[in-house]
Short mmCIF file of C-alpha atoms in Angstrom, two decimals:
data_model
loop_
_atom_site.label_atom_id
_atom_site.label_comp_id
_atom_site.label_asym_id
_atom_site.label_seq_id
_atom_site.Cartn_x
_atom_site.Cartn_y
_atom_site.Cartn_z
CA MET P 1 94.81 125.81 106.40
CA VAL P 2 95.36 122.83 108.69
CA SER P 3 93.31 123.14 111.87
CA SER P 4 95.74 121.06 113.95
CA ASN P 5 99.22 119.70 113.35
CA ALA P 6 98.02 116.11 114.06
CA LEU P 7 95.81 114.19 111.64
CA PHE P 8 93.71 112.85 114.53
CA ASP P 9 93.49 113.05 118.31
CA GLY P 10 96.35 110.91 119.60
CA SER P 11 94.62 110.28 122.92
CA ILE P 12 92.67 107.42 121.30
CA MET P 13 95.94 105.56 120.69
CA GLY P 14 96.26 104.36 124.25
CA SER P 15 99.61 103.40 125.73
CA SER P 16 100.00 99.62 125.33
CA VAL P 17 101.86 99.83 122.01
CA SER P 18 104.18 102.67 122.99
CA SER P 19 106.09 100.29 125.28
CA MET P 20 107.08 98.30 122.16
CA ILE P 21 108.97 101.30 120.73
CA PRO P 22 112.72 101.47 121.41
CA GLU P 23 114.23 104.47 123.14
CA GLY P 24 114.85 107.36 120.77
CA PHE P 25 111.74 106.62 118.70
CA THR P 26 108.07 107.53 119.12
CA ILE P 27 104.80 106.32 117.65
CA ARG P 28 102.14 108.95 117.06
CA PRO P 29 99.55 110.31 114.60
CA LEU P 30 100.81 111.73 111.31
CA GLU P 31 101.49 115.46 111.63
CA PHE P 32 101.43 118.16 108.99
CA THR P 33 105.12 118.84 109.68
CA ASP P 34 105.99 115.22 108.79
CA TYR P 35 106.21 116.25 105.16
CA ARG P 36 109.56 117.83 106.05
CA LYS P 37 110.53 114.78 108.13
CA GLY P 38 110.59 112.52 105.09
CA PHE P 39 107.11 110.98 105.25
CA THR P 40 106.78 110.67 101.48
CA GLU P 41 110.34 109.32 101.21
CA CYS P 42 109.41 106.64 103.74
CA LEU P 43 106.32 105.75 101.67
CA ALA P 44 108.55 105.39 98.60
CA ASN P 45 109.95 102.23 100.25
CA LEU P 46 106.52 100.69 99.59
CA THR P 47 105.41 101.85 96.16
CA ILE P 48 105.30 104.74 93.71
CA VAL P 49 104.61 108.03 95.48
CA GLY P 50 105.08 110.40 92.58
CA GLU P 51 105.68 114.13 92.93
CA VAL P 52 103.99 115.42 96.09
CA THR P 53 104.60 119.09 96.84
CA GLU P 54 104.19 120.49 100.32
CA GLN P 55 101.04 122.26 99.13
CA MET P 56 99.58 119.01 97.76
CA PHE P 57 100.48 117.26 101.02
CA GLY P 58 98.76 120.00 103.03
CA GLU P 59 95.59 119.93 100.95
CA THR P 60 95.34 116.14 101.17
CA PHE P 61 96.14 116.25 104.89
CA GLU P 62 93.29 118.75 105.43
CA ASP P 63 90.84 116.62 103.43
CA MET P 64 91.75 113.54 105.46
CA GLN P 65 91.60 115.48 108.72
CA ARG P 66 88.18 116.91 107.86
CA THR P 67 86.56 113.49 107.32
CA GLY P 68 87.96 112.01 110.51
CA ASN P 69 88.10 108.59 108.85
CA TYR P 70 91.84 108.53 108.15
CA LEU P 71 94.09 107.46 111.00
CA ILE P 72 97.71 107.40 109.86
CA VAL P 73 100.34 106.55 112.45
CA VAL P 74 104.07 107.03 112.10
CA ILE P 75 107.20 106.04 113.94
CA GLU P 76 109.73 108.84 114.13
CA ASP P 77 113.45 108.58 114.81
CA LEU P 78 113.67 111.49 117.26
CA ALA P 79 117.41 112.12 116.89
CA ALA P 80 117.28 112.21 113.09
CA GLN P 81 113.80 113.81 113.00
CA LYS P 82 112.87 111.31 110.28
CA ILE P 83 109.79 109.17 109.73
CA VAL P 84 110.95 105.54 109.61
CA ALA P 85 107.64 103.63 109.53
CA SER P 86 103.98 104.26 108.84
CA GLY P 87 100.58 102.64 108.41
CA SER P 88 97.03 103.77 107.73
CA LEU P 89 93.60 102.84 109.02
CA ILE P 90 90.75 104.04 106.84
CA ILE P 91 87.34 103.71 108.46
CA GLU P 92 84.47 102.76 106.18
CA GLN P 93 80.94 103.39 107.38
CA LYS P 94 78.53 100.63 106.31
CA PHE P 95 74.79 100.00 106.28
CA LEU P 96 75.55 96.35 107.02
CA ARG P 97 75.86 95.08 110.58
CA SER P 98 73.54 97.74 111.99
CA CYS P 99 75.45 100.55 110.28
CA GLY P 100 78.76 99.15 111.47
CA ARG P 101 82.27 100.25 110.58
CA VAL P 102 85.11 98.40 108.88
CA GLY P 103 88.75 99.32 109.30
CA HIS P 104 90.92 99.06 106.19
CA ILE P 105 94.61 98.73 107.03
CA GLU P 106 96.75 100.17 104.24
CA ASP P 107 100.25 101.33 103.34
CA ILE P 108 102.31 99.51 105.96
CA VAL P 109 105.91 100.55 105.39
CA VAL P 110 109.22 100.45 107.22
CA ALA P 111 112.14 102.42 105.77
CA LYS P 112 115.21 100.59 104.53
CA GLY P 113 117.73 100.23 107.31
CA GLN P 114 114.99 100.09 109.95
CA GLN P 115 113.69 96.57 109.28
CA GLY P 116 114.13 94.00 112.02
CA ARG P 117 113.09 96.37 114.81
CA ARG P 118 109.47 95.10 114.85
CA PHE P 119 108.21 98.47 113.62
CA GLY P 120 105.84 96.83 111.11
CA PHE P 121 104.40 94.58 113.82
CA THR P 122 104.04 97.57 116.16
CA ILE P 123 102.27 99.68 113.51
CA ILE P 124 99.80 96.83 112.80
CA LYS P 125 99.08 96.36 116.52
CA GLN P 126 98.49 100.12 116.91
CA LEU P 127 96.12 100.22 113.92
CA LEU P 128 94.16 97.23 115.28
CA GLU P 129 93.82 99.02 118.62
CA LEU P 130 92.62 102.16 116.82
CA ALA P 131 90.08 100.09 114.88
CA ASP P 132 88.76 98.72 118.17
CA ALA P 133 88.73 102.18 119.79
CA THR P 134 86.72 103.62 116.89
CA GLY P 135 84.13 100.83 116.89
CA CYS P 136 85.14 98.81 113.83
CA TYR P 137 83.54 95.36 113.85
CA LYS P 138 86.39 94.02 111.68
CA SER P 139 89.67 95.11 110.18
CA ILE P 140 90.91 93.96 106.78
CA LEU P 141 93.95 94.43 104.60
CA ASP P 142 95.22 93.32 101.23
CA CYS P 143 98.74 92.00 100.84
CA ASN P 144 101.01 90.05 98.53
CA ALA P 145 101.18 86.29 99.04
CA GLU P 146 104.77 86.57 100.36
CA ASN P 147 103.56 88.81 103.22
CA VAL P 148 100.77 86.51 104.48
CA GLY P 149 102.99 84.90 107.14
CA PHE P 150 103.94 88.28 108.60
CA TYR P 151 100.32 89.41 108.88
CA GLU P 152 99.30 86.08 110.41
CA LYS P 153 101.94 86.69 113.11
CA CYS P 154 100.17 90.03 113.73
CA GLY P 155 96.90 88.20 114.41
CA LEU P 156 95.16 88.48 111.03
CA GLU P 157 93.69 85.54 109.09
CA ASN P 158 93.75 84.85 105.37
CA LYS P 159 90.13 85.31 104.26
CA GLY P 160 90.19 85.45 100.48
CA VAL P 161 91.56 86.93 97.32
CA GLN P 162 92.10 90.54 96.33
CA MET P 163 90.88 91.72 92.94
CA ALA P 164 91.80 95.03 91.31
CA VAL P 165 91.55 97.09 88.15
CA TYR P 166 93.77 100.08 87.52
CA ALA P 167 92.80 103.15 85.53
CA PRO P 168 94.39 103.22 82.06
CA GLY P 169 97.88 104.71 82.15
CA THR P 170 98.25 104.26 85.90
CA ALA P 171 101.47 102.67 87.11
CA GLN P 172 100.52 99.43 88.85
CA LYS P 173 103.63 98.47 90.71
CA LYS P 174 106.85 99.97 91.99
CA ALA P 175 109.63 99.39 89.49
#
């Protein structure tokens, strides 16, 4: 069973980003109880989530928690007790750069009806601070061409092209 409700120790988040959050909302680590606060429904605004039972969520949460390399942050609407935005930082340990670490920013999503509140920008800033706090020498993300401008406003630079191959029978894109 889950050893703690939070995916990671929130004390490494610092406080500089929390001032960007409007009253009635909070930014924090993903919690086990967020399954019931619509976390997977929020993710569905980004891409195909598929059927995720509470048991599946818990097992995946535990696996991520155990490694310590998954830092998922959420923004919660406190009045509605709903997750309205999320983003992930996955830390990759390397042999390069004196056994350095790279932060992979993934799954940036803001729920419909919540856009325009700078939640995406705030999530990115928080993930970049977490990457710095955990010793990542760089942070990278993949995005669609139409999102490049947004990520440049967040301080990232276009550095190349993403390549991918999907397993046979795997849905590639949200319909």
